[in-house]
Tab-separated table of C-alpha atoms and ligand atoms in Angstrom:
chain	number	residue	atom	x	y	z
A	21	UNK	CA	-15.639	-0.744	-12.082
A	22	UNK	CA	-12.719	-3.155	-11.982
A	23	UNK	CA	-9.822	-2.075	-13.810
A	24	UNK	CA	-6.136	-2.834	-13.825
A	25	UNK	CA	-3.516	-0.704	-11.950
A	26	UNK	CA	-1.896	0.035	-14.860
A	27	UNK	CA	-4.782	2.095	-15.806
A	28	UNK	CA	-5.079	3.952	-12.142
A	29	UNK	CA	-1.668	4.504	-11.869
A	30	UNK	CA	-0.613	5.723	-15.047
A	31	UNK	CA	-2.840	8.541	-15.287
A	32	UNK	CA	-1.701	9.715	-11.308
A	33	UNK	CA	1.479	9.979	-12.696
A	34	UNK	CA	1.202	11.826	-15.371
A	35	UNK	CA	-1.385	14.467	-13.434
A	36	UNK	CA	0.676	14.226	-10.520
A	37	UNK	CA	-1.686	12.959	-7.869
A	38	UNK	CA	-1.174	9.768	-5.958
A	39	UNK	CA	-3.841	6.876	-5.427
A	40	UNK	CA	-3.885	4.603	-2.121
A	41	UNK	CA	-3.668	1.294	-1.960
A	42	UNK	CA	-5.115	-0.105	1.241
A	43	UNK	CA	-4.526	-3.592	3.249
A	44	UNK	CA	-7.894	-5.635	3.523
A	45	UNK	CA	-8.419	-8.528	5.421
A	46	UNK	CA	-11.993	-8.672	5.715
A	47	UNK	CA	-15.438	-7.670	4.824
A	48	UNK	CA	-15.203	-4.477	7.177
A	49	UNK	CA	-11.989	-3.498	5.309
A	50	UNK	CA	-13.336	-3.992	2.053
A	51	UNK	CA	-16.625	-2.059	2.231
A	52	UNK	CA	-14.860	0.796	4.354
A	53	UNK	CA	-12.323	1.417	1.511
A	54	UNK	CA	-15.081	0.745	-1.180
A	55	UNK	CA	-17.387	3.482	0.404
A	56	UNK	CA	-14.710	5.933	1.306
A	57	UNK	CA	-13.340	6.073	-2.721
A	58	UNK	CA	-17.390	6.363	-4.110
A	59	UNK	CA	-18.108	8.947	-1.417
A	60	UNK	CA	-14.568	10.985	-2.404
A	61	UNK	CA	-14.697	9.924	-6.016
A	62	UNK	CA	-11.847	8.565	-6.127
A	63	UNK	CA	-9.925	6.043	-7.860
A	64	UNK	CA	-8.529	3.166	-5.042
A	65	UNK	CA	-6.538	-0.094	-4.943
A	66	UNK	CA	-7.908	-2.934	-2.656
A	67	UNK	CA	-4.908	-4.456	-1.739
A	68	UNK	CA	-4.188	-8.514	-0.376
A	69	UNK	CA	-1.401	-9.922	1.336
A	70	UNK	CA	-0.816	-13.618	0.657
A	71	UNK	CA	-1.570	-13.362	4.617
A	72	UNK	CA	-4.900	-11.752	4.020
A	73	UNK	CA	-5.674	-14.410	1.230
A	74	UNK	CA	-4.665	-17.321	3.874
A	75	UNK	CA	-6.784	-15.698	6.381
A	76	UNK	CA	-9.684	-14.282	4.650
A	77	UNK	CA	-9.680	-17.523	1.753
A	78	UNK	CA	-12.265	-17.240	-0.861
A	79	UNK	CA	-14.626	-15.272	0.789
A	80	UNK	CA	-12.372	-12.408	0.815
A	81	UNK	CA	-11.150	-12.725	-2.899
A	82	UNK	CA	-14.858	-12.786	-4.011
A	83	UNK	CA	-15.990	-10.440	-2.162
A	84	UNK	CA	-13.094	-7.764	-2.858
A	85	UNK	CA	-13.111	-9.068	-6.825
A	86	UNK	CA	-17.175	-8.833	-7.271
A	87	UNK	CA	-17.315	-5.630	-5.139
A	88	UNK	CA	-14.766	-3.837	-7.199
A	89	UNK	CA	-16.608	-4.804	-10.774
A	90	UNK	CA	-19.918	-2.941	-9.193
A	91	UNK	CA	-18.301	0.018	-7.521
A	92	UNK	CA	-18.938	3.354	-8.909
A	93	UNK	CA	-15.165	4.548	-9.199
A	94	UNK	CA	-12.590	2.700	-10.818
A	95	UNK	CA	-10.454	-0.132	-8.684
A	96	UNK	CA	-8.161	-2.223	-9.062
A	97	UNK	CA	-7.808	-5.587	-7.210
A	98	UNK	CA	-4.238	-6.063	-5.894
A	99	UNK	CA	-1.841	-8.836	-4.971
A	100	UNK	CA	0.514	-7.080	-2.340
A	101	UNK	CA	3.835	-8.762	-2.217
A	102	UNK	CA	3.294	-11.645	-4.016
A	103	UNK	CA	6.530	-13.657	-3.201
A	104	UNK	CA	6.319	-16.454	-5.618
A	105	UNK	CA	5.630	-17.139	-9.366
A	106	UNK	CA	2.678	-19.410	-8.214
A	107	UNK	CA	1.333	-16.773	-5.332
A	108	UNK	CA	0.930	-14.917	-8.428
A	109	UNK	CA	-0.979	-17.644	-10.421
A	110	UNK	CA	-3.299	-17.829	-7.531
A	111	UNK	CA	-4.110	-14.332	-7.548
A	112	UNK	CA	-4.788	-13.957	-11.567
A	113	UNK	CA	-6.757	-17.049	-11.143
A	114	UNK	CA	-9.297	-15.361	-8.269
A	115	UNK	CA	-9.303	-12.375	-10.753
A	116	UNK	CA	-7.015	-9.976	-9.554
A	117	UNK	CA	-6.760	-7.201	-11.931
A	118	UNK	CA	-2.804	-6.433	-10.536
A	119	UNK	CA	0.237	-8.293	-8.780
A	120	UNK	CA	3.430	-7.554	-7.249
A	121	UNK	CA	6.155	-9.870	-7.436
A	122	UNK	CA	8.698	-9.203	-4.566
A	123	UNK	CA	11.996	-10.296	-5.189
A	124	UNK	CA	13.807	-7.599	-3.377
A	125	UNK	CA	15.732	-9.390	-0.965
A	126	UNK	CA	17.110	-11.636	-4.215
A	127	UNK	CA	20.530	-10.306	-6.140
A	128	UNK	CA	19.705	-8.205	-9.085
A	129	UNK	CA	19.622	-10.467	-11.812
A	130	UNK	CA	17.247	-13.408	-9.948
A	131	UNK	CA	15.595	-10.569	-9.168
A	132	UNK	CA	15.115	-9.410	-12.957
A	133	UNK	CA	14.499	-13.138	-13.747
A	134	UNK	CA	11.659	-13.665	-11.341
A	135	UNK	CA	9.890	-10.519	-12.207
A	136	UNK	CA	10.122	-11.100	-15.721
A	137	UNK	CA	8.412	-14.317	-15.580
A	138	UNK	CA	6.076	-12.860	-13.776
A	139	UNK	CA	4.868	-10.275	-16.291
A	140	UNK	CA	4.655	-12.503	-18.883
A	141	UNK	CA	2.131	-14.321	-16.845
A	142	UNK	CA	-0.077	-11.636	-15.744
A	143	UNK	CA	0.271	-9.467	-19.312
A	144	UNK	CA	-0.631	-12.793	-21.081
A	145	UNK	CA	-3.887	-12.259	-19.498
A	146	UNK	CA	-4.440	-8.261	-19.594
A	147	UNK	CA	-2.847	-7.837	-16.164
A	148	UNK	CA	-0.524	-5.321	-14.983
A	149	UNK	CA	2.740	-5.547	-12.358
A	150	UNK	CA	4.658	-4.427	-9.465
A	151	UNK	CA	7.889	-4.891	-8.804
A	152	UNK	CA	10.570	-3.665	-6.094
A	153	UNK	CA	13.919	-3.154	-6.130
A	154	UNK	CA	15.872	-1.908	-2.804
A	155	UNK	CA	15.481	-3.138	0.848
A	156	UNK	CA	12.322	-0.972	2.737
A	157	UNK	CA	14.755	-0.237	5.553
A	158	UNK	CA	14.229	2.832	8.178
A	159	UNK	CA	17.327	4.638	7.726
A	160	UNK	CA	18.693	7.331	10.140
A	161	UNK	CA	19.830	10.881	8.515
A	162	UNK	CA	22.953	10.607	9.427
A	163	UNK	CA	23.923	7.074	8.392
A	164	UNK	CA	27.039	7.493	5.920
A	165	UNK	CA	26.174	7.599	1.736
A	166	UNK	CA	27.852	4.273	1.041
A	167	UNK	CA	25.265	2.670	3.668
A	168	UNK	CA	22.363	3.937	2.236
A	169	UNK	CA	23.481	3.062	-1.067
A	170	UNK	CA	23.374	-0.587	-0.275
A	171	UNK	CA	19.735	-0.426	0.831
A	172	UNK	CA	17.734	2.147	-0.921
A	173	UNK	CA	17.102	1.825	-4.577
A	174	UNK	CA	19.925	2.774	-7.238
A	175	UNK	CA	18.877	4.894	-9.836
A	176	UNK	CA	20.453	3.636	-12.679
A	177	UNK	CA	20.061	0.201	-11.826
A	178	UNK	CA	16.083	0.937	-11.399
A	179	UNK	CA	16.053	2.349	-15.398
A	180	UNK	CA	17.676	-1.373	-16.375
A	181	UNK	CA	15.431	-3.522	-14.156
A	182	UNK	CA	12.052	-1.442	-15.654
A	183	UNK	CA	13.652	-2.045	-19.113
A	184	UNK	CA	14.555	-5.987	-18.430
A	185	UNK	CA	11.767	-7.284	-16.673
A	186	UNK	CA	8.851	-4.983	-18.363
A	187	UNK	CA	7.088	-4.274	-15.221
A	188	UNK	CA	4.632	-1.626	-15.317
A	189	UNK	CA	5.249	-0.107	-11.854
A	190	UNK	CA	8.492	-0.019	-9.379
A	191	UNK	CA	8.365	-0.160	-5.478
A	192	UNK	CA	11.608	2.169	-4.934
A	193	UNK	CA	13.355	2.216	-1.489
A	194	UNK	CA	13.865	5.480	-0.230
A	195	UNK	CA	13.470	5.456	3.734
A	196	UNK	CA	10.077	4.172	4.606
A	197	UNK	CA	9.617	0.547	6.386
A	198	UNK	CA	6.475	-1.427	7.175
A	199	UNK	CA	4.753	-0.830	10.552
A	200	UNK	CA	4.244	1.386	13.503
A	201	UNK	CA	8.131	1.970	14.407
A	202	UNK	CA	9.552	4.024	11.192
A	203	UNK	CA	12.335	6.194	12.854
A	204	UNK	CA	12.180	8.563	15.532
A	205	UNK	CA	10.805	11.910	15.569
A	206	UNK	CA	10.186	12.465	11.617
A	207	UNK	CA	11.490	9.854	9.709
A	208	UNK	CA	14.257	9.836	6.647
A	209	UNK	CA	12.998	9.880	2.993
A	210	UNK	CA	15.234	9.894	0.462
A	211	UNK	CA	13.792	12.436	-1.688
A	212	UNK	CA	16.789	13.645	-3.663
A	213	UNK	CA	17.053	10.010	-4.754
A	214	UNK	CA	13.855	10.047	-5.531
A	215	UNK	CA	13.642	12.394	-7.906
A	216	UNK	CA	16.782	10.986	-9.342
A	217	UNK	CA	14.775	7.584	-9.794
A	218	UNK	CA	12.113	9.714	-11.164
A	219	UNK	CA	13.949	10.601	-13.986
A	220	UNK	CA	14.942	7.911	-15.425
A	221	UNK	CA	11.901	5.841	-14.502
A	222	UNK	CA	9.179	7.169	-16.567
A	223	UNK	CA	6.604	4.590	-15.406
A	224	UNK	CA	4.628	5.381	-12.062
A	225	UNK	CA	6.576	4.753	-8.411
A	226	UNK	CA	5.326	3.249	-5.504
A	227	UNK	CA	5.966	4.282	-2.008
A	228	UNK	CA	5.546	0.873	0.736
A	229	UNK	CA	6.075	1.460	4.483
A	230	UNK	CA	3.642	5.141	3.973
A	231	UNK	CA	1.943	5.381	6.735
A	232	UNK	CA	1.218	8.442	9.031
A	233	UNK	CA	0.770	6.577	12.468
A	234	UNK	CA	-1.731	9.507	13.936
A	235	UNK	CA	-0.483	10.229	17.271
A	236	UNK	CA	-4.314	10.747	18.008
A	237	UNK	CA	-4.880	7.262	17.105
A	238	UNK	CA	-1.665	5.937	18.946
A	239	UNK	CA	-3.250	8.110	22.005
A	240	UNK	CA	-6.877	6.405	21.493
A	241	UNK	CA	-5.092	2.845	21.090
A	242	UNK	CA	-2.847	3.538	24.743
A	243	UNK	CA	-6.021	4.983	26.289
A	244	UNK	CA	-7.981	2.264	26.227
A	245	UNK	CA	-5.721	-0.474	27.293
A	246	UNK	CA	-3.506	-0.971	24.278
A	247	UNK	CA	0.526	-1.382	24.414
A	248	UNK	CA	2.439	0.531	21.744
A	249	UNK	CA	6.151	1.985	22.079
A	250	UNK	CA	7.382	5.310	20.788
A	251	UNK	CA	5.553	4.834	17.060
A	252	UNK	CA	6.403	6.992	14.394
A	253	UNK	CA	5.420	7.364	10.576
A	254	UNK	CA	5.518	9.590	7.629
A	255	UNK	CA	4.864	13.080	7.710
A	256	UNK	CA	2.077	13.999	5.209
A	257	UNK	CA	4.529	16.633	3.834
A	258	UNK	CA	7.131	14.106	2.719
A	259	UNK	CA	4.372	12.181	1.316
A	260	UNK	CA	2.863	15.156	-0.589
A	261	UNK	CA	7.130	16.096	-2.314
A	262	UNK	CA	6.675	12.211	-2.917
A	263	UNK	CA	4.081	12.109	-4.994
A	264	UNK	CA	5.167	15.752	-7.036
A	265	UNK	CA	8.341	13.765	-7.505
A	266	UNK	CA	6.835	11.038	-9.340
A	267	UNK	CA	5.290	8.431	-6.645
A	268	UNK	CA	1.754	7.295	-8.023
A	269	UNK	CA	0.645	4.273	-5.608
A	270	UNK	CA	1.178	4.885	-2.085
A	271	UNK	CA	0.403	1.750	0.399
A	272	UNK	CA	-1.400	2.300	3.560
A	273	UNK	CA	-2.158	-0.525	6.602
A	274	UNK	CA	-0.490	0.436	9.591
A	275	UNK	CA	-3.420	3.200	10.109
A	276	UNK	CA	-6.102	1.254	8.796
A	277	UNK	CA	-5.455	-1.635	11.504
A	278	UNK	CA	-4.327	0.877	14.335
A	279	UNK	CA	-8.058	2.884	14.021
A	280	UNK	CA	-9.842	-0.706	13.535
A	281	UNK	CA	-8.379	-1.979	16.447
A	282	UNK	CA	-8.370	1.437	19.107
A	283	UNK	CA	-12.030	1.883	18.103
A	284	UNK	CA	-12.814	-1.897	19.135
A	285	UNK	CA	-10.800	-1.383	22.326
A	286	UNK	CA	-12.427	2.067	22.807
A	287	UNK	CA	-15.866	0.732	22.222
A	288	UNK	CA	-15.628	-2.405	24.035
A	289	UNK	CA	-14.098	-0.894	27.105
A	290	UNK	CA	-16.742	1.741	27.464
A	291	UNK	CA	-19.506	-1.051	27.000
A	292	UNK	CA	-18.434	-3.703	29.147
A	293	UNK	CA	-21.676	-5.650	28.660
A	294	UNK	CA	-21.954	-5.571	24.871
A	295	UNK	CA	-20.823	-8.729	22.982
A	296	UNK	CA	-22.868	-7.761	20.083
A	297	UNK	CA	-19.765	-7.674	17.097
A	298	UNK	CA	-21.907	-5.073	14.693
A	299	UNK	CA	-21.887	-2.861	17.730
A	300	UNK	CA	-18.193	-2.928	17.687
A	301	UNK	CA	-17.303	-4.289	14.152
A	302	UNK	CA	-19.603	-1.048	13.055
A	303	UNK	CA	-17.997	2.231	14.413
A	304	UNK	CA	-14.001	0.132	13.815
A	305	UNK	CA	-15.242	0.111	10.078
A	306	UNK	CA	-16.456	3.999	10.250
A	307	UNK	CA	-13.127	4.704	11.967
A	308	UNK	CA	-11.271	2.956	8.791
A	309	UNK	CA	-13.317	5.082	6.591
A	310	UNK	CA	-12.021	8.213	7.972
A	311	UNK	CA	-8.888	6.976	7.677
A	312	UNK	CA	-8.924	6.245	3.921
A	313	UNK	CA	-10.889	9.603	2.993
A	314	UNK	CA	-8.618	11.551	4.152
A	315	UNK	CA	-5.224	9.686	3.031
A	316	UNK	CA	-7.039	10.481	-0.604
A	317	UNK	CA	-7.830	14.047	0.623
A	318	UNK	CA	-3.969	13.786	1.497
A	319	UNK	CA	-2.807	12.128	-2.038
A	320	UNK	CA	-5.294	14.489	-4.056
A	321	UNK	CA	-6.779	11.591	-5.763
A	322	UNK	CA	-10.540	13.283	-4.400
A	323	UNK	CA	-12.692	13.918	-7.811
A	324	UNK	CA	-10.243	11.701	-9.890
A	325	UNK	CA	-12.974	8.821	-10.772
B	3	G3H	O1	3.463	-4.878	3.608
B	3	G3H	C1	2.782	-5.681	4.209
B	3	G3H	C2	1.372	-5.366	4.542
B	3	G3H	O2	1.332	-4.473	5.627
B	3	G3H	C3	0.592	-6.637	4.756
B	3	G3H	O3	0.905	-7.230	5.955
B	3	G3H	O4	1.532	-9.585	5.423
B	3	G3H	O5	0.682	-8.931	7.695
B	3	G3H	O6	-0.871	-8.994	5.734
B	3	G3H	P1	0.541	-8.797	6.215
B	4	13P	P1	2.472	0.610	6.351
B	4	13P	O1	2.921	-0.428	7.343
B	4	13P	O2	3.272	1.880	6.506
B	4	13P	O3	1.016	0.881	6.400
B	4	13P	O4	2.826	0.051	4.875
B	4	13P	C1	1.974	-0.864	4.254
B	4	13P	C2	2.563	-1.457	3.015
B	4	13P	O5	3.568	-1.029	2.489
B	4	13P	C3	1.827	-2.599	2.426
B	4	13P	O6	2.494	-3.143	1.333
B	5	ZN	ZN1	4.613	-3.125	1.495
């Protein structure tokens, strides 16, 4: 059933599990994540790009939209960095039962402006926001406090921008970045601040940048032709103190698109004759369904729906 995230999210946080939202950009994507949460009963968040609605247009909206209203678990249908007032229009319009508005890289108070307009937008029509505030920066361990303090998210500032703007959910900053190169060996989070945030934000957090980048699948990518450098993501125990600390909503795409693309690779190179794309498209989307069931496994969002 198609819900907001509101609903989703606010229940993780207050049981203390988190719920995954994953990057789709196409039919395999959707179905993959949409089988994955009925088979683990789990609650799930499809999740857009305004690059996945350029690329995947209507089709994609529909499909993720009517999908989501039949599914057998609650989802919500999410705009993922929406960076404009009328990217967020857009979204509500194709049904979207949840946006984010990203004004992170804007000062403070154009950043409280912009999301505020935003969620009185979306709430005028029973739908429920993200916002961020910080820079999603990899950030060495040793880099000096002052440093940090410029990028990651301020506590006290986060319990002012919730309380301005009225958003219903906060992207924090606290270490992660987007992508396959997070940090070397395991990666920084920030969990002190964290909890800190956690505090004195009582609505649920949301961790961007979380992916684990398998070294099995970084192995599986390189063996069958693909070029990747020293890739690195987040262990599943920082994820786990995450989510006990108050992070609800924890994005995943890096490892959805690095098994979709090693098992093409994989299957392709050990079939050179084939040029049949279910033989290919089909075990990419079982490899993405792995994936997924056991990031909820990981989240302990299994049994939730
Ligand atoms: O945080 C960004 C997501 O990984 C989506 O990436 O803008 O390339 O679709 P994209
Ligand atoms: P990853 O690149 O770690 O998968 O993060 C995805 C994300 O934050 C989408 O908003
Ligand atoms: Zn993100």
């Amino acid at each position: 059933m198609l819900v907001t995230g509101l609903e989703i999210l606010k229940r993780a946080r207050e049981e203390g599990y988190g719920v995954g939202a994953f990057n789709v950009n196409n039919m395999e994507f959707v179905q993959a994540v949409l089988e994955a949460a009925e088979e683990q009963r789990s609650p799930v968040i499809l999740a857009l790009s305004e690059g996945a609605m350029k690329y995947g247009g209507r089709a994609l909206t529909l499909m993720a939209v009517e999908l989501a209203k039949e599914a057998r678990v609650p989802v919500a249908v999410h705009l993922d960095h929406g960076s404009s007032y009328e990217s967020v229009l857009r979204a509500l319009r194709a049904g979207f039962t949840s946006v984010m508005i990203d004004k992170s890289h804007e000062d403070f108070e154009t950043n409280v402006k912009e999301t505020r307009r935003v969620v009185e937008a979306a709430h005028a029509v029973g739908v429920t926001v993200e916002a961020e505030l910080g820079r999603l920066a990899g950030i060495e361990e040793h880099v000096a406090v002052d440093e940090k303090d410029a990028l990651l998210t301020n506590p006290e500032e986060a319990r002012i921008f919730m309380e301005k703007t009225g958003a219903d959910y906060l992207a924090v900053a606290i270490g992660t970045s987007h992508g396959a190169y997070k940090g070397k060996g395991r990666p920084f989070i920030d969990h002190p601040r964290l909890e800190r945030i956690a505090k004195l934000v009582p609505a649920p957090l949301v961790l961007h940048g979380a992916s684990a980048v398998p070294l099995e699948l970084v192995e599986r990518f390189r063996a069958s032709g693909g070029e990747i450098g020293e890739a690195a993501g987040i262990h599943p125990e920082d994820i786990r103190k995450a989510i006990s600390l108050g992070v609800a909503k924890i994005n995943t795409d890096t490892d959805l698109r690095l098994a979709f693309t090693a098992l093409i690779r994989e299957t392709l190179h050990k079939n050179p004759k084939e040029f049949d794309p279910r033989k290919y498209l089909g075990p990419a989307r079982e490899a993405v369904k792995e994936v997924v069931k056991s990031r909820m496994e990981l989240f302990g969002s299994v049994g939730r729906a």
